[in-house]
PDB file of N, CA and C in Angstrom:
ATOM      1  N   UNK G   1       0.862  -1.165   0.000  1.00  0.00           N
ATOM      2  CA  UNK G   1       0.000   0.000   0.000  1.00  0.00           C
ATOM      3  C   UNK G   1       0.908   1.227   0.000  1.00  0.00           C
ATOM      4  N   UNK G   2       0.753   2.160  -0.826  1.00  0.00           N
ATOM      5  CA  UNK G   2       1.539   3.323  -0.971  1.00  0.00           C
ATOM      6  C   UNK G   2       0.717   4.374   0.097  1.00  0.00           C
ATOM      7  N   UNK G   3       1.393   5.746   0.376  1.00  0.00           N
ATOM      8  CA  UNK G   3       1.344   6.348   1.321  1.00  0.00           C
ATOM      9  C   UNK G   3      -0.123   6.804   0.907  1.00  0.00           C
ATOM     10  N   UNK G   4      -0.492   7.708  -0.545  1.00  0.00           N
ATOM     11  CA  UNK G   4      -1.727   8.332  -0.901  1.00  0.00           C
ATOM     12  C   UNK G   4      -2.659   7.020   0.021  1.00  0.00           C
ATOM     13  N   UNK G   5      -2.805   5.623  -0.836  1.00  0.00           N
ATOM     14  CA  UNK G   5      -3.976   4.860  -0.178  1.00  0.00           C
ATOM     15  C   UNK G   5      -3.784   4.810   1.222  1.00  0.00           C
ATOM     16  N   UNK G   6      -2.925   4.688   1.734  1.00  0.00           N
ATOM     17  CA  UNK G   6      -2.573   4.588   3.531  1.00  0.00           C
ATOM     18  C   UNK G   6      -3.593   5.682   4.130  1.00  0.00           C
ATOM     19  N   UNK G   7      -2.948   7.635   3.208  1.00  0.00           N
ATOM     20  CA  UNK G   7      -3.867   8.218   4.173  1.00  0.00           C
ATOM     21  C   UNK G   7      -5.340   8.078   3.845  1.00  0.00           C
ATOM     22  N   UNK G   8      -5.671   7.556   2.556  1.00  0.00           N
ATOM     23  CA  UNK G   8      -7.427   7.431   2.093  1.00  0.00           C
ATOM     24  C   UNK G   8      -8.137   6.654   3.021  1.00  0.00           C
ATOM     25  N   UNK G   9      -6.944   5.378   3.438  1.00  0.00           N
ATOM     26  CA  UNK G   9      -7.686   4.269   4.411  1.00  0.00           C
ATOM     27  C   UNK G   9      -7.872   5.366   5.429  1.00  0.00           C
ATOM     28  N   UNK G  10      -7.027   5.813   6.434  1.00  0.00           N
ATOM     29  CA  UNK G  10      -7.454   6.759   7.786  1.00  0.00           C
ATOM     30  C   UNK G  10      -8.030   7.384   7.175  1.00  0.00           C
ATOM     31  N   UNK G  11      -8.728   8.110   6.939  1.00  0.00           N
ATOM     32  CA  UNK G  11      -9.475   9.138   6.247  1.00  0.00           C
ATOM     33  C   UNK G  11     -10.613   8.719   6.414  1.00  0.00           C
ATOM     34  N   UNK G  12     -10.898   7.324   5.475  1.00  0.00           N
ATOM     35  CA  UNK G  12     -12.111   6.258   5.577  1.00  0.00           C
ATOM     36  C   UNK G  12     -12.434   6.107   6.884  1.00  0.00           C
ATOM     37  N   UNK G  13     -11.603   5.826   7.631  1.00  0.00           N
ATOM     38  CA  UNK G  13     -11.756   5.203   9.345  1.00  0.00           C
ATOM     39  C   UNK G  13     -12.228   6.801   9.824  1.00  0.00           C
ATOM     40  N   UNK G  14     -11.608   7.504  10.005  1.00  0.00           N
ATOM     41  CA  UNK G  14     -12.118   8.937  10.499  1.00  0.00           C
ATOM     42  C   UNK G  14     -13.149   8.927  10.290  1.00  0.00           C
ATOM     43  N   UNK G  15     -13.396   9.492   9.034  1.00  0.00           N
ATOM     44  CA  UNK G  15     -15.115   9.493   8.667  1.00  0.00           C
ATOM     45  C   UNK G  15     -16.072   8.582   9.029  1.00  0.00           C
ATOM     46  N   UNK G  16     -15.726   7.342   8.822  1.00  0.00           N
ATOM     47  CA  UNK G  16     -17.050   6.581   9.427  1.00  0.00           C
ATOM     48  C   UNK G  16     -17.087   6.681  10.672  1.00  0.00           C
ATOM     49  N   UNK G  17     -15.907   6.471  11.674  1.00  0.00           N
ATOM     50  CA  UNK G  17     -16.012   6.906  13.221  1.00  0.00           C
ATOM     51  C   UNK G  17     -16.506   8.039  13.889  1.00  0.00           C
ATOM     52  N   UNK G  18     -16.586   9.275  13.090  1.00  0.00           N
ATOM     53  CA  UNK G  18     -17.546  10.573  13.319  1.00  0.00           C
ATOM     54  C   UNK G  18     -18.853  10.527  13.255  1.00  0.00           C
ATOM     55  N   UNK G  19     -19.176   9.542  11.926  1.00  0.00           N
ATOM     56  CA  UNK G  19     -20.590   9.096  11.533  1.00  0.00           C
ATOM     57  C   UNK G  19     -21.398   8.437  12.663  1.00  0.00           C
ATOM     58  N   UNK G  20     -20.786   7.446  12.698  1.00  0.00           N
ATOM     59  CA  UNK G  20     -21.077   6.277  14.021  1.00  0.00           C
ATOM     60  C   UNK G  20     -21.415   6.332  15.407  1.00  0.00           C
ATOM     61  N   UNK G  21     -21.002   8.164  15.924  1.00  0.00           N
ATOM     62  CA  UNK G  21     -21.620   8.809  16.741  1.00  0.00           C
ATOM     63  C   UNK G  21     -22.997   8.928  17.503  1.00  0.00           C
ATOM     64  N   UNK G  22     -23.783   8.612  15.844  1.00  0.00           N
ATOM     65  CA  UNK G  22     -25.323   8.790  15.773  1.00  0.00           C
ATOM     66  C   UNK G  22     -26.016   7.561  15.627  1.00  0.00           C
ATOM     67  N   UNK G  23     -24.891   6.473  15.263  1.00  0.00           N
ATOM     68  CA  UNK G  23     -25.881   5.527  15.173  1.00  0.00           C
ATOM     69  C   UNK G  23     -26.602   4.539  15.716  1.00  0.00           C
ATOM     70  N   UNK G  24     -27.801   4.242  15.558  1.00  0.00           N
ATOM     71  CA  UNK G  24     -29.123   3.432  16.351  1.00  0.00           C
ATOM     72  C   UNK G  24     -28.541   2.268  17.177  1.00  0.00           C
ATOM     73  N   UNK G  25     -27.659   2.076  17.041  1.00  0.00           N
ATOM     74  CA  UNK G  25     -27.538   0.617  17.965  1.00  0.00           C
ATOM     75  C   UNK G  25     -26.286   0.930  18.915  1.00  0.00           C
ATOM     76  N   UNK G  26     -26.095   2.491  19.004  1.00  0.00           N
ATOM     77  CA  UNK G  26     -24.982   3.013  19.584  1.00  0.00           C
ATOM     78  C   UNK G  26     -23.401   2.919  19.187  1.00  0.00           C
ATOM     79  N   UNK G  27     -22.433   3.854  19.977  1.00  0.00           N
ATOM     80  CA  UNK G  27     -21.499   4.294  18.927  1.00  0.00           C
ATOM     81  C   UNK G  27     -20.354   2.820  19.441  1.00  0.00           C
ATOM     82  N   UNK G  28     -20.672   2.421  20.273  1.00  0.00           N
ATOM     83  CA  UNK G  28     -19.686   1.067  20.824  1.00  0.00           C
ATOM     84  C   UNK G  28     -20.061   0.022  20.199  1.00  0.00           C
ATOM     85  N   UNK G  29     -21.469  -0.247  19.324  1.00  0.00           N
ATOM     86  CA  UNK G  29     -21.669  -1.438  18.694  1.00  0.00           C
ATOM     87  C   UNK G  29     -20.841  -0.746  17.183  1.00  0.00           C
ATOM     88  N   UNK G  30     -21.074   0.606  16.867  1.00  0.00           N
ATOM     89  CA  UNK G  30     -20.744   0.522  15.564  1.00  0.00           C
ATOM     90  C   UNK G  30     -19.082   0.859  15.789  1.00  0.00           C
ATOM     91  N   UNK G  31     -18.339   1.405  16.454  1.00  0.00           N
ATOM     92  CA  UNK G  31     -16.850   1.414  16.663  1.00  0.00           C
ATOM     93  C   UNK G  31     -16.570  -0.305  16.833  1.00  0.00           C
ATOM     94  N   UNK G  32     -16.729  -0.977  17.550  1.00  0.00           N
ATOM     95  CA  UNK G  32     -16.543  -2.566  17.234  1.00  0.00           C
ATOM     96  C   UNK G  32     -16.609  -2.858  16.238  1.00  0.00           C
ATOM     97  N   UNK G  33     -17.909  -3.125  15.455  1.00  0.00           N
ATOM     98  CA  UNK G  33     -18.118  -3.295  14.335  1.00  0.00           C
ATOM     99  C   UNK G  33     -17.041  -3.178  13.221  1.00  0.00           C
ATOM    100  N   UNK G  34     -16.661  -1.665  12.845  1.00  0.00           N
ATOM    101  CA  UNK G  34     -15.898  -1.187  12.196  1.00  0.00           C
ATOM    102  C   UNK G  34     -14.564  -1.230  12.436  1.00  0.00           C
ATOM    103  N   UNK G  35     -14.152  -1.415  13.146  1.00  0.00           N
ATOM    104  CA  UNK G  35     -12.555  -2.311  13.859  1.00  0.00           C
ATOM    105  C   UNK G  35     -12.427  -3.281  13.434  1.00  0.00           C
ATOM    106  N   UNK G  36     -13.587  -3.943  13.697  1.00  0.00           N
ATOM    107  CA  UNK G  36     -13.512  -5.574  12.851  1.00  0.00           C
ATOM    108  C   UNK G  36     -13.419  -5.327  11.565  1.00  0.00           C
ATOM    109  N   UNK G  37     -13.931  -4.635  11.080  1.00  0.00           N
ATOM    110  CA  UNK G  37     -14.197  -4.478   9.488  1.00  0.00           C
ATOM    111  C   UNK G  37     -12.844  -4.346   8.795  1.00  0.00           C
ATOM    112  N   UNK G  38     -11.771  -3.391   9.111  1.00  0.00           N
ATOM    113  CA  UNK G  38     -10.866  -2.818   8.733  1.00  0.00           C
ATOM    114  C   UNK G  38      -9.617  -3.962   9.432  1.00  0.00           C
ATOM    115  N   UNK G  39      -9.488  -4.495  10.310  1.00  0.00           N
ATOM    116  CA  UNK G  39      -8.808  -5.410  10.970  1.00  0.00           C
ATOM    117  C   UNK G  39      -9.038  -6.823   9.852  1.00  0.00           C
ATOM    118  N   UNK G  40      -9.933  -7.268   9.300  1.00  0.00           N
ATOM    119  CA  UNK G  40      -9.944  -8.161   8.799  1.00  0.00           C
ATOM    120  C   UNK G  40      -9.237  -8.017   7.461  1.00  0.00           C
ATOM    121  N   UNK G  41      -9.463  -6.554   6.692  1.00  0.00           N
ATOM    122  CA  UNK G  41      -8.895  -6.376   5.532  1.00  0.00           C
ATOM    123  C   UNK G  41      -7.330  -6.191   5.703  1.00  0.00           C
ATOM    124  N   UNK G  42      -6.703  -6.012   6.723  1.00  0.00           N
ATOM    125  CA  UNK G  42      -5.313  -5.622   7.379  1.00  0.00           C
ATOM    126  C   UNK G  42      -4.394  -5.838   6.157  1.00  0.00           C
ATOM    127  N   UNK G  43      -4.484  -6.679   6.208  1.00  0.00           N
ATOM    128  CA  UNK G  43      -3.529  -8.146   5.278  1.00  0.00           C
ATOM    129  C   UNK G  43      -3.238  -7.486   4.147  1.00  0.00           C
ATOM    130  N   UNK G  44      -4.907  -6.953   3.245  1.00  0.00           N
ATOM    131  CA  UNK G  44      -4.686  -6.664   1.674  1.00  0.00           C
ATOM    132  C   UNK G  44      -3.628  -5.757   1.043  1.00  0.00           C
ATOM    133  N   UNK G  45      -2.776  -6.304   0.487  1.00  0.00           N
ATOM    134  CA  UNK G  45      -1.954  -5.657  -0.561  1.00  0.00           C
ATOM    135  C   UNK G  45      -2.193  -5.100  -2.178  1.00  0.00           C
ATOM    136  N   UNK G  46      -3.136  -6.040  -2.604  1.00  0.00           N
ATOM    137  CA  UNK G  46      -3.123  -5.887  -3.925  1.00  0.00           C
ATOM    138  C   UNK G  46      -4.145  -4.546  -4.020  1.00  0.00           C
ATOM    139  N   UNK G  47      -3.575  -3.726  -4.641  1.00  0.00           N
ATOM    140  CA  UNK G  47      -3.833  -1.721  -5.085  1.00  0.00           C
ATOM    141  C   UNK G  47      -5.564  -2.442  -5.824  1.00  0.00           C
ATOM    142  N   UNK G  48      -5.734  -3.217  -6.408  1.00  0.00           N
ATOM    143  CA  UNK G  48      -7.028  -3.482  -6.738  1.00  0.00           C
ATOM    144  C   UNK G  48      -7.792  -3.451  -6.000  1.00  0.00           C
ATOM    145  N   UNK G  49      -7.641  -4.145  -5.093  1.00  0.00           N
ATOM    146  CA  UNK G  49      -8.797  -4.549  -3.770  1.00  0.00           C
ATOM    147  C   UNK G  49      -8.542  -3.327  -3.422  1.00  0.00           C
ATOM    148  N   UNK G  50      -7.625  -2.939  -2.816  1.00  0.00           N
ATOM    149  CA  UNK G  50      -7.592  -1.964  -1.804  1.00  0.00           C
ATOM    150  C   UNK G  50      -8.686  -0.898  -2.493  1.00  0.00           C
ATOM    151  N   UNK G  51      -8.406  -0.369  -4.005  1.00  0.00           N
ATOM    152  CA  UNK G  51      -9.350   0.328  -4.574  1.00  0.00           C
ATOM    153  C   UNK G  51     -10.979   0.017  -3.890  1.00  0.00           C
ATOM    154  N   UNK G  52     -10.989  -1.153  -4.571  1.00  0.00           N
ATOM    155  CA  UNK G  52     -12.224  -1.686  -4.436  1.00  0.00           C
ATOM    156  C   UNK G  52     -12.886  -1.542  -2.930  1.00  0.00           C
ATOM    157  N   UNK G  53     -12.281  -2.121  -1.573  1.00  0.00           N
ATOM    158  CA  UNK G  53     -13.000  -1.644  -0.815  1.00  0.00           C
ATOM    159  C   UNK G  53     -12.615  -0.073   0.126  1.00  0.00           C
ATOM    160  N   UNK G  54     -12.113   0.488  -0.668  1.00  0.00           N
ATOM    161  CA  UNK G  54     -12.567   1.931  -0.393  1.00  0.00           C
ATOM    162  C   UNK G  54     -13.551   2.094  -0.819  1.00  0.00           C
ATOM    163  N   UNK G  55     -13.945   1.549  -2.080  1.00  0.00           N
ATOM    164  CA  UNK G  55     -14.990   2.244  -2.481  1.00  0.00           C
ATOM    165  C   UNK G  55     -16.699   2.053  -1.917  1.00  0.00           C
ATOM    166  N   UNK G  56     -16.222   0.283  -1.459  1.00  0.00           N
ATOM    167  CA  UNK G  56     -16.981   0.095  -0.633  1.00  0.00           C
ATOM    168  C   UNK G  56     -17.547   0.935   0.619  1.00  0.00           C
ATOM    169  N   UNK G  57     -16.181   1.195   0.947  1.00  0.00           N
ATOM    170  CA  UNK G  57     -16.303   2.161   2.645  1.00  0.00           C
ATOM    171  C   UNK G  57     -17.093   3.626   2.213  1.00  0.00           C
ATOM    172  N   UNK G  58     -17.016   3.996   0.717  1.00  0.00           N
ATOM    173  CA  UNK G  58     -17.441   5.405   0.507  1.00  0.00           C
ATOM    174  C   UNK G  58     -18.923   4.810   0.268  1.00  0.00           C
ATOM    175  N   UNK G  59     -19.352   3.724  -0.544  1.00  0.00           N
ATOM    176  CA  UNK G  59     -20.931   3.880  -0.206  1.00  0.00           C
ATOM    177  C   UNK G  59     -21.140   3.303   1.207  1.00  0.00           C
ATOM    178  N   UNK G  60     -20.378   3.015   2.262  1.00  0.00           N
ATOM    179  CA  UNK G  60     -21.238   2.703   3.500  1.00  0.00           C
ATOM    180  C   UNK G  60     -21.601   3.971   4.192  1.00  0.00           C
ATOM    181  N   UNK G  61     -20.580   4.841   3.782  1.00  0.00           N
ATOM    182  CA  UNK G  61     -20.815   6.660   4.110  1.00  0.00           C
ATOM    183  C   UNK G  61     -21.735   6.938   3.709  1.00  0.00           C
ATOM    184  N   UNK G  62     -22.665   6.950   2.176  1.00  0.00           N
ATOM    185  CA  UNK G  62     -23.684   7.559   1.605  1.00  0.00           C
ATOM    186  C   UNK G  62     -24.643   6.782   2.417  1.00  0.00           C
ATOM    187  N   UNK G  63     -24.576   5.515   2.752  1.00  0.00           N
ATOM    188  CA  UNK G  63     -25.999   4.925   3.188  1.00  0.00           C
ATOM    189  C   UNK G  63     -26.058   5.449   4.202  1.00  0.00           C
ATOM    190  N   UNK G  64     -25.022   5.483   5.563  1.00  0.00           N
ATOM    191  CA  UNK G  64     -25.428   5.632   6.878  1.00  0.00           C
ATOM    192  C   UNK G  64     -25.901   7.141   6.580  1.00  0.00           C
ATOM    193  N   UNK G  65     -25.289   7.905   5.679  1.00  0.00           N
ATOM    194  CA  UNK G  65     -25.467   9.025   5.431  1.00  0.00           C
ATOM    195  C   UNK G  65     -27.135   9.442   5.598  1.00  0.00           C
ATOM    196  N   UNK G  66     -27.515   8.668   4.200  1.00  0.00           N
ATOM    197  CA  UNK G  66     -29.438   8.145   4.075  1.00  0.00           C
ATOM    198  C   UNK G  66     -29.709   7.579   5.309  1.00  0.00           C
ATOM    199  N   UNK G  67     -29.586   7.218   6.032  1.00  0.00           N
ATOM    200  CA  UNK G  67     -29.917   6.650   7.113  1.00  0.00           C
ATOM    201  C   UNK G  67     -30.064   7.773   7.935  1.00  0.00           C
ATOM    202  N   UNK G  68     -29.624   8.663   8.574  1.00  0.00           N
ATOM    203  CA  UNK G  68     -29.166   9.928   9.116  1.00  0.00           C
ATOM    204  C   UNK G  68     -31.039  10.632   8.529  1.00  0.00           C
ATOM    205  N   UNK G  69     -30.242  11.167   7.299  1.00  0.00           N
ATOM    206  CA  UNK G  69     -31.639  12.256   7.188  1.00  0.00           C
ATOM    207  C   UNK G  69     -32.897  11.556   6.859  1.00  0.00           C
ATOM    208  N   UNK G  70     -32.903  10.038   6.980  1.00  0.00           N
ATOM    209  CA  UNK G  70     -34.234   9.611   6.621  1.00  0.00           C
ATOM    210  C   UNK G  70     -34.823   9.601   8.183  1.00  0.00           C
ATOM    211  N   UNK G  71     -33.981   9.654   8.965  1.00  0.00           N
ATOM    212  CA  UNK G  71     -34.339   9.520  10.436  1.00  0.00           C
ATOM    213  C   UNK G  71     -34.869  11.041  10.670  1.00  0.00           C
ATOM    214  N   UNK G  72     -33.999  12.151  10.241  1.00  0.00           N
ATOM    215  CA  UNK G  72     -34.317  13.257  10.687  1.00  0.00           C
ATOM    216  C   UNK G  72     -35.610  13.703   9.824  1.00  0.00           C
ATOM    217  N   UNK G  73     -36.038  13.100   8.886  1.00  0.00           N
ATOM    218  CA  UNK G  73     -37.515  13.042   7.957  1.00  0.00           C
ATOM    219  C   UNK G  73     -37.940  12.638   8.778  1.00  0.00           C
ATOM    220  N   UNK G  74     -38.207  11.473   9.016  1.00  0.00           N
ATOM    221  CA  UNK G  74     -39.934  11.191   9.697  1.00  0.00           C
ATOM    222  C   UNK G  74     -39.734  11.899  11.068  1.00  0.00           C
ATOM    223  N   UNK G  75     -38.625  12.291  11.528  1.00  0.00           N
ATOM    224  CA  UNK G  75     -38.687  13.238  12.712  1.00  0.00           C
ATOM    225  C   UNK G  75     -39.498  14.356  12.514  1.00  0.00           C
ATOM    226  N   UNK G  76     -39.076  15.259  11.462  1.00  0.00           N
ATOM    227  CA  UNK G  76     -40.012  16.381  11.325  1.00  0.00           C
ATOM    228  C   UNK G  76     -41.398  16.020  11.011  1.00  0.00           C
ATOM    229  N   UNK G  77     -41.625  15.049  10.598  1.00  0.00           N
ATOM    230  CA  UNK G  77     -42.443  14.611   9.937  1.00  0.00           C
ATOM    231  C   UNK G  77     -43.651  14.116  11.170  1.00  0.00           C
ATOM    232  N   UNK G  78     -43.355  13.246  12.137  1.00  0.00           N
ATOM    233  CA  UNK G  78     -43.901  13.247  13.264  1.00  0.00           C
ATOM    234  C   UNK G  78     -44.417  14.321  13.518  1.00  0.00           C
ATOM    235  N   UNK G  79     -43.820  15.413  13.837  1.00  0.00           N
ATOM    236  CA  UNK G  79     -44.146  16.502  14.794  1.00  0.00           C
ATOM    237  C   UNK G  79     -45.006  17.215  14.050  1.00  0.00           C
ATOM    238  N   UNK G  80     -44.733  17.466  12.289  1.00  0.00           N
ATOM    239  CA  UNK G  80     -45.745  18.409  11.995  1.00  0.00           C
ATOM    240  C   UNK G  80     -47.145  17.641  12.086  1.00  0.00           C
ATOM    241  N   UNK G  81     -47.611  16.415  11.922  1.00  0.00           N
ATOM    242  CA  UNK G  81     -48.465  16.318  11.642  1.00  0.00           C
ATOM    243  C   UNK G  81     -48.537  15.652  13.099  1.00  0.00           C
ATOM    244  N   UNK G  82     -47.581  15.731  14.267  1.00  0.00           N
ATOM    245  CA  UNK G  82     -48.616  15.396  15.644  1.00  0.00           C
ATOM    246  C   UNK G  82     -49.064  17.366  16.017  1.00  0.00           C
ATOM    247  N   UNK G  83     -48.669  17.708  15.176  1.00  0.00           N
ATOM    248  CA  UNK G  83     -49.143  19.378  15.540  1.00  0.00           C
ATOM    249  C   UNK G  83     -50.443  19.459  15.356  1.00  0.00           C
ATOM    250  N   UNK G  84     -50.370  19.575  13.760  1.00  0.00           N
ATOM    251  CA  UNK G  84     -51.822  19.115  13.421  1.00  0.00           C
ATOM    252  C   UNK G  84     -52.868  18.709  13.924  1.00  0.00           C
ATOM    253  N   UNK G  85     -52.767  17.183  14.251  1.00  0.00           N
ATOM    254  CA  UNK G  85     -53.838  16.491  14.789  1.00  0.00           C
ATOM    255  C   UNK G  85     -53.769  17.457  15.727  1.00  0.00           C
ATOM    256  N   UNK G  86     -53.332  18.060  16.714  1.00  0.00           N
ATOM    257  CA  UNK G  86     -53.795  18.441  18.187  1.00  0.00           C
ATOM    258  C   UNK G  86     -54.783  19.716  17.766  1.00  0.00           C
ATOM    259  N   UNK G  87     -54.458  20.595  16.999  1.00  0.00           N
ATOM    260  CA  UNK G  87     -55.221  21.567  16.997  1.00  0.00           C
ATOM    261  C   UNK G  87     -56.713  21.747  16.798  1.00  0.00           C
TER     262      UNK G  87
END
């Protein structure tokens, strides 16, 4: 692994570990989780793979991402229409 992919991998790990802050099953199931994740790939050398699951790691960003504001949707979404009904 050359230095550019080295810092993309931390980069990857940063970002999802900021993400993971918020998420539903709490930030110690998803910091485990993601330790494991990156611990298992340790090993990979070949610049292909390595490509490859970065790229992986960048759509697990967009989903948790969707995950995030689909939560903060039906949030607003609750409230306007428990507004509603009350009035």
């Amino acid at each position: 692994m050359n230095s550019s992919q080295r810092g993309k991998v931390i980069q990857l790990y940063k970002n999802l570990l900021f993400l993971g802050r918020e998420y539903p099953q709490g930030y110690e199931y998803f910091r485990d989780r993601l330790k494991k994740a990156f611990l298992k790939n340790k090993g990979v050398t070949d610049q292909k793979e390595i490509q490859m699951l970065l790229a992986r790691g960048e759509y697990v960003i967009k989903e948790i991402e969707a995950l995030y504001m689909l939560r903060k949707y039906r949030t607003l979404k609750q409230r306007y229409y428990a507004e509603k009904d009350n009035r």
